[in-house]
Amino acid sequence: YQRRVHGEQFKLGLMLKVIIVCLAIASSFAKLGLDFSFYQGAISESTFKCFKDHKIDFLNIQIWEQDGSINPHFKSNYETAKKVGFSSVDTYAFVCDTFSADHICDGVKKALPKGFDGSVWLDIEPSGDCWTKGDKVGFVASVAETCEKKGMKMGIYSSLGSWAGVMGSDSDSSSALHKFPLWYAHYDGSASFSDFSGMKFGGWTKPTWKQYAGDSSLCGVDVDLDYTA
């Protein structure tokens, strides 16, 4: 009996060690990132190095504003980030249906620097006089697919509240969108996807990125904090 008990305890101990190792391996693949807007201007090389020192793995820099403006500092910020060793630098476009899909995609593509190898994320959230058309989900799908056809890797950024605010319901969806990765916002301060089951919207079943903190400051820059597994 004692040998059986000791054997079971040994098995449980071994299983626990395996679980701990698996969790450690999984956490080692988790990455932290940040994004910042049009309004942060030109970021210095020393600031990007500071981001590196704070264990930031990936960046997302705004390129397009809802009024059709292009970030004049995107190219220099992208190139500086690459220079200091960031391998993953994406961009996001705050889109509005006052412009056509072709206009948005052509504008973004023209503004991308030569050799850009990141993704372009469409920022979908309520704002002012935006979102006046009837089929808003169809418009977002049209922009994503049009940009993809023009050679860009695409993704969608939004949140449960923003999606419902734009579309009219958090369940409004299009199967054409689900092939694009989702970056969702939920400011719970947790760098994990453990909350996603309660934050789902638009028919996506799994996320790629999470924006887990907004209005933060790092290395003297106003940023949002992001996570990916």
XYZ file of N, CA and C in Angstrom:
687
model
N 0.842 -1.205 0.000
C 0.000 0.000 0.000
C 0.876 1.254 0.000
N 1.903 1.256 0.888
C 2.774 2.421 0.962
C 3.535 2.625 -0.341
N 3.972 1.511 -0.953
C 4.688 1.622 -2.228
C 3.758 2.220 -3.286
N 2.462 1.792 -3.261
C 1.505 2.307 -4.234
C 1.284 3.811 -4.024
N 1.143 4.195 -2.756
C 0.956 5.624 -2.438
C 2.165 6.437 -2.869
N 3.371 5.895 -2.527
C 4.592 6.604 -2.915
C 4.712 6.691 -4.438
N 4.290 5.619 -5.118
C 4.334 5.620 -6.580
C 3.404 6.666 -7.165
N 2.218 6.776 -6.582
C 1.257 7.777 -7.054
C 1.761 9.186 -6.775
N 2.373 9.368 -5.605
C 2.927 10.682 -5.270
C 4.044 11.057 -6.233
N 4.860 10.046 -6.590
C 5.953 10.294 -7.540
C 5.384 10.727 -8.897
N 4.317 10.029 -9.334
C 3.693 10.361 -10.618
C 3.115 11.775 -10.596
N 2.437 12.118 -9.485
C 1.860 13.454 -9.364
C 2.949 14.522 -9.366
N 4.052 14.229 -8.655
C 5.169 15.170 -8.618
C 5.784 15.368 -9.984
N 5.911 14.241 -10.722
C 6.468 14.305 -12.060
C 5.556 15.098 -12.992
N 4.236 14.846 -12.881
C 3.269 15.576 -13.705
C 3.332 17.069 -13.415
N 3.467 17.429 -12.132
C 3.547 18.829 -11.754
C 4.780 19.492 -12.369
N 5.909 18.773 -12.339
C 7.137 19.320 -12.922
C 6.973 19.526 -14.427
N 6.308 18.566 -15.089
C 6.079 18.680 -16.528
C 5.216 19.901 -16.829
N 4.159 20.102 -16.014
C 3.271 21.248 -16.210
C 4.027 22.562 -16.028
N 4.857 22.611 -14.986
C 5.636 23.825 -14.712
C 6.577 24.130 -15.878
N 7.232 23.096 -16.401
C 8.145 23.273 -17.534
C 7.379 23.767 -18.762
N 6.204 23.164 -19.011
C 5.391 23.557 -20.165
C 4.951 25.021 -20.048
N 4.542 25.422 -18.837
C 4.130 26.808 -18.624
C 5.299 27.751 -18.823
N 6.467 27.339 -18.361
C 7.655 28.180 -18.520
C 8.010 28.344 -19.991
N 7.898 27.239 -20.747
C 8.179 27.298 -22.182
C 7.177 28.212 -22.873
N 5.888 28.057 -22.513
C 4.841 28.884 -23.125
C 5.065 30.357 -22.831
N 5.420 30.668 -21.574
C 5.630 32.073 -21.210
C 6.856 32.643 -21.894
N 7.831 31.783 -22.202
C 9.039 32.277 -22.855
C 8.755 32.719 -24.279
N 7.676 32.220 -24.893
C 7.305 32.613 -26.236
C 6.402 33.844 -26.252
N 5.827 34.223 -25.115
C 4.989 35.405 -25.026
C 5.843 36.645 -25.272
N 5.277 37.619 -25.949
C 6.008 38.827 -26.286
C 5.208 40.058 -25.884
N 5.944 41.089 -25.491
C 5.335 42.362 -25.126
C 5.680 43.410 -26.173
N 4.725 44.262 -26.471
C 4.947 45.297 -27.461
C 4.306 46.597 -27.043
N 4.402 47.577 -27.916
C 3.733 48.847 -27.673
C 3.345 49.464 -29.007
N 2.368 50.355 -28.934
C 1.979 51.127 -30.109
C 1.892 52.592 -29.725
N 2.121 53.455 -30.711
C 1.974 54.878 -30.458
C 1.449 55.571 -31.712
N 0.854 56.728 -31.470
C 0.089 57.396 -32.513
C 0.908 58.394 -33.318
N 0.246 58.871 -34.312
C 0.624 59.975 -35.166
C 1.235 61.132 -34.375
N 0.665 61.401 -33.205
C 0.967 62.634 -32.472
C 2.247 62.585 -31.639
N 2.935 61.443 -31.630
C 4.179 61.351 -30.856
C 5.378 61.912 -31.624
N 5.171 62.205 -32.896
C 6.230 62.832 -33.681
C 7.398 61.910 -33.954
N 8.559 62.509 -34.182
C 9.782 61.737 -34.466
C 10.351 61.207 -33.158
N 10.638 59.917 -33.124
C 11.183 59.256 -31.937
C 12.681 59.053 -32.140
N 13.455 59.405 -31.131
C 14.915 59.328 -31.261
C 15.423 57.892 -31.185
N 16.628 57.702 -31.686
C 17.260 56.382 -31.621
C 17.440 55.939 -30.172
N 17.801 56.885 -29.301
C 17.997 56.534 -27.891
C 16.696 56.084 -27.237
N 15.582 56.642 -27.686
C 14.282 56.225 -27.133
C 13.941 54.811 -27.585
N 14.182 54.505 -28.850
C 13.944 53.132 -29.314
C 14.846 52.150 -28.568
N 16.082 52.555 -28.286
C 16.969 51.697 -27.498
C 16.418 51.519 -26.083
N 15.814 52.572 -25.540
C 15.182 52.488 -24.222
C 14.029 51.486 -24.241
N 13.244 51.491 -25.332
C 12.179 50.484 -25.461
C 12.776 49.078 -25.407
N 13.878 48.907 -26.115
C 14.563 47.607 -26.114
C 14.999 47.219 -24.700
N 15.538 48.184 -23.981
C 16.002 47.924 -22.616
C 14.864 47.514 -21.697
N 13.638 47.936 -22.042
C 12.459 47.578 -21.256
C 11.795 46.299 -21.768
N 12.539 45.520 -22.551
C 12.101 44.199 -23.017
C 10.884 44.257 -23.948
N 10.773 45.338 -24.707
C 9.727 45.425 -25.714
C 10.184 44.657 -26.957
N 9.313 43.777 -27.440
C 9.662 42.908 -28.569
C 9.147 43.404 -29.913
N 7.987 44.085 -29.919
C 7.404 44.494 -31.194
C 6.749 45.864 -31.061
N 6.610 46.534 -32.201
C 6.085 47.899 -32.239
C 4.975 48.014 -33.279
N 4.091 48.986 -33.049
C 3.066 49.318 -34.032
C 2.932 50.840 -34.038
N 3.195 51.448 -35.185
C 3.254 52.907 -35.308
C 2.160 53.367 -36.279
N 1.353 54.320 -35.869
C 0.269 54.802 -36.729
C 0.814 55.444 -37.994
N 0.143 55.129 -39.131
C 0.539 55.719 -40.407
C -0.541 56.606 -41.001
N -1.820 56.303 -40.706
C -2.941 56.980 -41.380
C -3.933 57.479 -40.336
N -4.342 58.734 -40.478
C -5.339 59.320 -39.581
C -6.690 59.345 -40.292
N -7.760 59.391 -39.525
C -9.105 59.283 -40.088
C -9.425 60.353 -41.130
N -8.760 61.522 -41.050
C -9.012 62.588 -42.019
C -8.191 62.441 -43.295
N -7.486 61.314 -43.410
C -6.691 61.052 -44.603
C -5.257 61.538 -44.513
N -4.863 62.051 -43.348
C -3.489 62.526 -43.173
C -2.530 61.342 -43.021
N -1.342 61.516 -43.560
C -0.270 60.531 -43.415
C 0.686 61.009 -42.333
N 1.128 60.096 -41.495
C 2.107 60.429 -40.463
C 3.437 60.788 -41.134
N 3.857 62.056 -41.063
C 5.099 62.450 -41.749
C 6.350 61.846 -41.119
N 6.213 61.292 -39.918
C 7.366 60.720 -39.220
C 7.398 59.192 -39.289
N 6.428 58.604 -39.983
C 6.376 57.142 -39.977
C 7.648 56.529 -40.556
N 8.051 57.008 -41.715
C 9.207 56.419 -42.396
C 10.460 56.483 -41.512
N 10.741 57.649 -40.938
C 11.951 57.778 -40.121
C 11.843 56.940 -38.849
N 10.645 56.884 -38.236
C 10.474 56.070 -37.031
C 10.639 54.582 -37.338
N 10.076 54.157 -38.449
C 10.212 52.754 -38.869
C 11.685 52.401 -39.085
N 12.378 53.243 -39.819
C 13.784 52.957 -40.141
C 14.666 52.980 -38.891
N 14.374 53.898 -37.963
C 15.161 53.958 -36.731
C 14.900 52.723 -35.868
N 13.639 52.315 -35.792
C 13.296 51.113 -35.018
C 14.022 49.893 -35.582
N 14.049 49.774 -36.893
C 14.759 48.661 -37.520
C 16.270 48.750 -37.246
N 16.789 49.946 -37.273
C 18.219 50.152 -37.062
C 18.664 49.675 -35.686
N 17.821 49.880 -34.666
C 18.226 49.491 -33.313
C 17.903 48.027 -33.003
N 17.292 47.334 -33.982
C 17.132 45.893 -33.816
C 15.735 45.353 -33.645
N 14.709 46.186 -33.861
C 13.339 45.659 -33.802
C 13.037 44.925 -35.106
N 12.788 43.640 -35.012
C 12.501 42.854 -36.214
C 11.027 42.943 -36.595
N 10.167 43.212 -35.607
C 8.724 43.275 -35.856
C 8.221 44.694 -35.647
N 7.971 45.395 -36.750
C 7.436 46.764 -36.701
C 6.247 46.832 -37.651
N 5.067 46.958 -37.095
C 3.836 47.041 -37.875
C 3.330 48.481 -37.892
N 2.212 48.682 -38.591
C 1.588 49.993 -38.621
C 0.078 49.854 -38.549
N -0.582 50.942 -38.148
C -2.041 50.910 -38.130
C -2.618 52.156 -38.781
N -3.793 51.969 -39.374
C -4.492 53.039 -40.077
C -5.860 53.232 -39.433
N -6.089 54.415 -38.903
C -7.380 54.765 -38.297
C -8.317 55.136 -39.439
N -9.150 54.192 -39.854
C -9.937 54.389 -41.074
C -11.326 54.943 -40.780
N -11.888 55.531 -41.821
C -13.205 56.160 -41.746
C -13.874 55.956 -43.102
N -15.190 55.718 -43.121
C -15.839 55.411 -44.396
C -16.157 56.649 -45.237
N -15.610 57.788 -44.856
C -15.717 58.966 -45.718
C -14.753 58.873 -46.897
N -13.824 57.902 -46.841
C -12.916 57.648 -47.955
C -13.190 56.255 -48.515
N -12.920 56.075 -49.798
C -13.109 54.762 -50.414
C -11.986 53.817 -50.002
N -12.244 52.534 -50.174
C -11.226 51.531 -49.864
C -9.971 51.758 -50.705
N -10.142 52.052 -51.990
C -8.984 52.289 -52.857
C -8.187 53.504 -52.404
N -8.873 54.568 -52.003
C -8.185 55.784 -51.562
C -7.333 55.500 -50.326
N -7.908 54.785 -49.369
C -7.178 54.457 -48.141
C -5.973 53.573 -48.453
N -6.209 52.508 -49.190
C -5.132 51.543 -49.459
C -4.016 52.141 -50.302
N -4.379 52.950 -51.304
C -3.360 53.594 -52.130
C -2.539 54.578 -51.299
N -3.226 55.314 -50.403
C -2.522 56.276 -49.563
C -1.556 55.608 -48.604
N -2.013 54.521 -47.984
C -1.154 53.800 -47.040
C 0.030 53.174 -47.776
N -0.250 52.519 -48.884
C 0.831 51.847 -49.617
C 1.895 52.838 -50.079
N 1.460 53.997 -50.538
C 2.409 55.017 -51.005
C 3.302 55.506 -49.869
N 2.753 55.516 -48.651
C 3.490 56.037 -47.494
C 4.416 55.009 -46.851
N 4.250 53.725 -47.187
C 5.103 52.698 -46.598
C 6.514 52.794 -47.154
N 7.518 52.716 -46.303
C 8.901 52.794 -46.796
C 9.282 51.545 -47.585
N 10.256 51.685 -48.421
C 10.763 50.548 -49.196
C 11.237 49.457 -48.236
N 10.853 48.228 -48.510
C 11.264 47.108 -47.677
C 10.390 46.878 -46.465
N 9.294 47.623 -46.334
C 8.400 47.416 -45.187
C 7.920 45.969 -45.177
N 8.107 45.284 -44.040
C 7.769 43.860 -43.973
C 6.780 43.535 -42.860
N 6.137 44.559 -42.321
C 5.161 44.335 -41.259
C 3.743 44.204 -41.784
N 2.804 44.218 -40.859
C 1.382 44.179 -41.198
C 0.774 45.565 -41.051
N -0.328 45.772 -41.746
C -1.125 46.998 -41.632
C -2.436 46.624 -40.933
N -2.682 47.239 -39.794
C -3.886 46.956 -39.009
C -4.892 48.080 -39.197
N -6.131 47.732 -39.501
C -7.197 48.722 -39.633
C -7.798 48.999 -38.263
N -7.706 50.234 -37.822
C -8.207 50.667 -36.522
C -9.679 51.029 -36.668
N -10.544 50.225 -36.031
C -11.988 50.414 -36.157
C -12.553 50.864 -34.812
N -12.942 52.138 -34.749
C -13.535 52.674 -33.524
C -14.382 53.892 -33.859
N -15.358 54.216 -33.005
C -16.222 55.370 -33.275
C -15.428 56.665 -33.239
N -15.850 57.611 -34.095
C -15.193 58.910 -34.086
C -15.981 59.917 -34.911
N -16.391 60.987 -34.284
C -16.975 62.131 -34.968
C -17.967 61.795 -36.061
N -17.667 62.276 -37.269
C -18.564 62.104 -38.414
C -18.258 60.848 -39.222
N -17.425 59.966 -38.680
C -17.133 58.704 -39.371
C -18.349 57.777 -39.337
N -18.250 56.747 -40.153
C -19.209 55.651 -40.130
C -20.639 56.094 -40.431
N -20.776 56.670 -41.630
C -22.081 57.160 -42.083
C -22.771 56.203 -43.044
N -22.020 55.240 -43.568
C -22.595 54.316 -44.552
C -23.395 53.212 -43.857
N -24.260 52.566 -44.627
C -25.120 51.527 -44.060
C -24.379 50.250 -43.708
N -23.653 49.683 -44.682
C -22.981 48.399 -44.475
C -21.562 48.630 -43.958
N -21.441 48.840 -42.668
C -20.135 49.172 -42.094
C -19.206 47.960 -42.062
N -19.753 46.792 -41.749
C -18.925 45.575 -41.760
C -18.404 45.316 -43.170
N -19.288 45.491 -44.145
C -18.876 45.302 -45.534
C -17.784 46.272 -45.945
N -17.861 47.507 -45.450
C -16.827 48.495 -45.775
C -15.476 48.078 -45.200
N -15.458 47.654 -43.937
C -14.196 47.220 -43.314
C -13.609 46.034 -44.087
N -14.465 45.068 -44.438
C -14.005 43.915 -45.207
C -13.449 44.349 -46.561
N -14.113 45.335 -47.175
C -13.666 45.831 -48.473
C -12.284 46.477 -48.377
N -12.056 47.271 -47.326
C -10.748 47.913 -47.160
C -9.668 46.851 -46.933
N -9.948 45.897 -46.045
C -8.959 44.852 -45.755
C -8.615 44.047 -47.010
N -9.635 43.669 -47.770
C -9.394 42.855 -48.963
C -8.717 43.665 -50.074
N -9.103 44.938 -50.203
C -8.484 45.789 -51.228
C -7.010 46.002 -50.932
N -6.691 46.292 -49.677
C -5.279 46.473 -49.308
C -4.485 45.184 -49.492
N -5.108 44.062 -49.160
C -4.442 42.774 -49.335
C -4.111 42.542 -50.811
N -5.040 42.872 -51.674
C -4.811 42.703 -53.114
C -3.698 43.609 -53.619
N -3.465 44.699 -52.915
C -2.401 45.628 -53.291
C -1.060 45.248 -52.649
N -1.029 44.065 -52.010
C 0.230 43.521 -51.526
C 0.531 43.711 -50.056
N -0.445 44.155 -49.268
C -0.220 44.392 -47.845
C -0.761 43.250 -46.993
N -0.055 42.935 -45.916
C -0.552 41.984 -44.923
C -1.460 42.751 -43.977
N -2.675 42.251 -43.772
C -3.678 43.035 -43.064
C -4.122 42.386 -41.752
N -4.589 43.236 -40.833
C -5.187 42.792 -39.585
C -6.241 43.807 -39.163
N -7.030 43.455 -38.163
C -8.115 44.323 -37.679
C -7.901 44.619 -36.198
N -7.975 45.907 -35.847
C -7.913 46.343 -34.445
C -9.264 46.922 -34.033
N -9.765 46.476 -32.872
C -10.968 47.073 -32.304
C -11.131 46.532 -30.885
N -12.283 46.818 -30.309
C -12.622 46.289 -28.989
C -14.102 45.946 -28.982
N -14.523 45.267 -27.955
C -15.939 44.895 -27.829
C -16.824 46.135 -27.919
N -16.490 47.171 -27.153
C -17.292 48.386 -27.148
C -17.196 49.180 -28.436
N -15.997 49.271 -28.992
C -15.816 50.032 -30.229
C -16.514 49.362 -31.403
N -16.398 48.040 -31.480
C -17.046 47.311 -32.571
C -18.562 47.519 -32.512
N -19.124 47.375 -31.329
C -20.574 47.586 -31.175
C -20.944 49.032 -31.476
N -20.075 49.983 -31.071
C -20.343 51.393 -31.308
C -20.346 51.756 -32.784
N -19.512 51.110 -33.567
C -19.446 51.370 -35.001
C -20.511 50.584 -35.755
N -20.599 49.291 -35.460
C -21.448 48.402 -36.247
C -22.914 48.383 -35.791
N -23.130 48.761 -34.533
C -24.488 48.699 -33.994
C -24.700 47.515 -33.087
N -23.824 46.507 -33.212
C -23.902 45.311 -32.373
C -22.536 44.652 -32.343
N -22.173 44.086 -31.191
C -20.865 43.415 -31.131
C -20.848 42.124 -31.922
N -22.036 41.632 -32.314
C -22.094 40.378 -33.068
C -22.076 40.602 -34.580
N -22.195 41.846 -35.040
C -22.157 42.115 -36.475
C -20.826 41.624 -37.041
N -20.910 40.867 -38.135
C -19.724 40.160 -38.601
C -19.780 39.910 -40.094
N -18.650 39.507 -40.627
C -18.542 39.083 -42.017
C -17.513 37.971 -42.086
N -17.857 36.887 -42.732
C -16.905 35.771 -42.846
C -15.650 36.205 -43.607
N -15.790 37.251 -44.446
C -14.637 37.737 -45.205
C -13.571 38.329 -44.293
N -13.969 38.748 -43.089
C -13.014 39.360 -42.159
C -12.232 38.348 -41.340
N -12.772 37.158 -41.177
C -12.198 36.230 -40.197
C -10.855 35.641 -40.602
N -10.481 35.810 -41.857
C -9.145 35.359 -42.268
C -8.062 36.331 -41.807
N -8.488 37.535 -41.388
C -7.527 38.539 -40.937
C -7.353 38.446 -39.428
N -6.113 38.542 -38.942
C -5.872 38.439 -37.496
C -6.514 39.592 -36.729
N -6.857 39.309 -35.481
C -7.510 40.295 -34.619
C -6.565 40.804 -33.544
N -6.527 42.106 -33.403
C -5.838 42.800 -32.303
C -6.938 43.481 -31.502
N -7.188 43.016 -30.312
C -8.302 43.577 -29.534
C -7.792 44.370 -28.342
N -8.591 45.336 -27.917
C -8.242 46.178 -26.773
C -9.123 45.829 -25.580
N -8.490 45.610 -24.454
C -9.173 45.463 -23.168
C -8.183 45.866 -22.091
N -8.426 47.007 -21.480
C -7.454 47.576 -20.549
C -7.615 47.000 -19.144
N -7.295 45.727 -19.037
C -7.358 45.065 -17.727
C -5.983 44.949 -17.085
N -4.947 45.449 -17.769
C -3.601 45.408 -17.227
C -2.954 44.042 -17.242
N -3.599 43.081 -17.910
C -3.097 41.711 -17.919
C -2.532 41.350 -19.290
N -1.254 41.043 -19.333
C -0.605 40.631 -20.577
C -0.888 39.149 -20.818
N -2.124 38.864 -21.198
C -2.556 37.490 -21.482
C -3.864 37.556 -22.256
N -4.247 36.420 -22.821
C -5.529 36.314 -23.517
C -6.602 35.661 -22.635
N -6.364 35.582 -21.344
C -7.279 34.871 -20.446
C -8.665 35.515 -20.393
N -8.770 36.772 -20.793
C -10.049 37.496 -20.742
C -10.855 37.370 -22.028
N -10.269 36.797 -23.092
C -10.882 36.920 -24.412
C -12.264 36.284 -24.510
N -12.520 35.232 -23.747
C -13.828 34.579 -23.830
C -14.968 35.548 -23.507
N -14.692 36.544 -22.682
C -15.705 37.543 -22.349
C -15.607 38.806 -23.167
N -14.642 38.871 -24.073
C -14.403 40.077 -24.870
C -14.616 39.846 -26.361
N -15.153 38.710 -26.741
C -15.305 38.375 -28.156
C -16.283 39.319 -28.858
N -16.001 39.568 -30.119
C -16.897 40.369 -30.952
C -16.606 40.044 -32.410
N -17.555 40.382 -33.268
C -17.339 40.287 -34.701
C -17.146 38.895 -35.262
N -17.346 37.878 -34.435
C -17.239 36.511 -34.922
C -15.844 35.908 -34.859
N -14.844 36.675 -34.399
C -13.506 36.085 -34.249
C -13.511 35.111 -33.084
N -12.805 34.002 -33.259
C -12.757 32.984 -32.204
C -11.445 32.987 -31.441
N -10.441 33.668 -31.975
C -9.173 33.762 -31.250
C -8.461 35.047 -31.654
N -7.684 35.625 -30.739
C -6.956 36.850 -31.042
C -5.507 36.563 -31.440
N -4.865 37.565 -31.998
C -3.431 37.511 -32.298
C -2.653 38.445 -31.389
N -3.200 39.632 -31.168
C -2.615 40.623 -30.269
C -3.672 41.093 -29.273
N -3.196 41.616 -28.164
C -4.064 42.291 -27.195
C -3.404 43.598 -26.774
N -4.187 44.664 -26.787
C -3.760 45.939 -26.208
C -4.306 45.956 -24.784
N -3.420 45.742 -23.824
C -3.887 45.507 -22.457
C -3.799 46.724 -21.540
N -3.169 47.801 -22.011
C -3.101 49.039 -21.223
C -3.002 50.218 -22.169
N -3.780 51.259 -21.896
C -3.732 52.464 -22.714
C -3.200 53.639 -21.917
N -2.894 54.717 -22.629
C -2.446 55.965 -21.993
C -1.322 55.722 -20.991
N -0.341 54.954 -21.411
C 0.820 54.672 -20.572
C 1.987 55.550 -21.022
N 3.030 55.576 -20.236
C 4.219 56.330 -20.602
C 5.435 55.429 -20.441
N 6.253 55.376 -21.475
C 7.478 54.586 -21.429
C 8.579 55.358 -22.140
N 9.684 55.537 -21.458
C 10.835 56.234 -22.027
C 10.458 57.651 -22.504
N 9.489 58.254 -21.808
C 9.076 59.609 -22.130
C 8.107 59.727 -23.288
N 7.557 58.598 -23.764
C 6.632 58.593 -24.892
C 5.277 58.064 -24.421
N 4.200 58.702 -24.892
C 2.851 58.204 -24.598
C 2.568 57.000 -25.482
N 2.325 55.858 -24.883
C 2.159 54.611 -25.627
C 0.991 53.805 -25.052
N 0.570 52.817 -25.828
C -0.311 51.755 -25.341
C 0.534 50.486 -25.286
N 0.185 49.597 -24.374
C 0.968 48.371 -24.180
C 0.238 47.164 -24.761
N 0.997 46.293 -25.405
C 0.430 45.177 -26.155
C 1.088 43.854 -25.796
N 0.374 42.797 -26.154
C 0.823 41.425 -25.835
C 0.485 40.501 -27.006
N 1.345 39.535 -27.240
C 1.009 38.423 -28.127
C 1.633 37.156 -27.557
N 0.987 36.047 -27.803
C 1.480 34.775 -27.269
C 2.603 34.232 -28.127
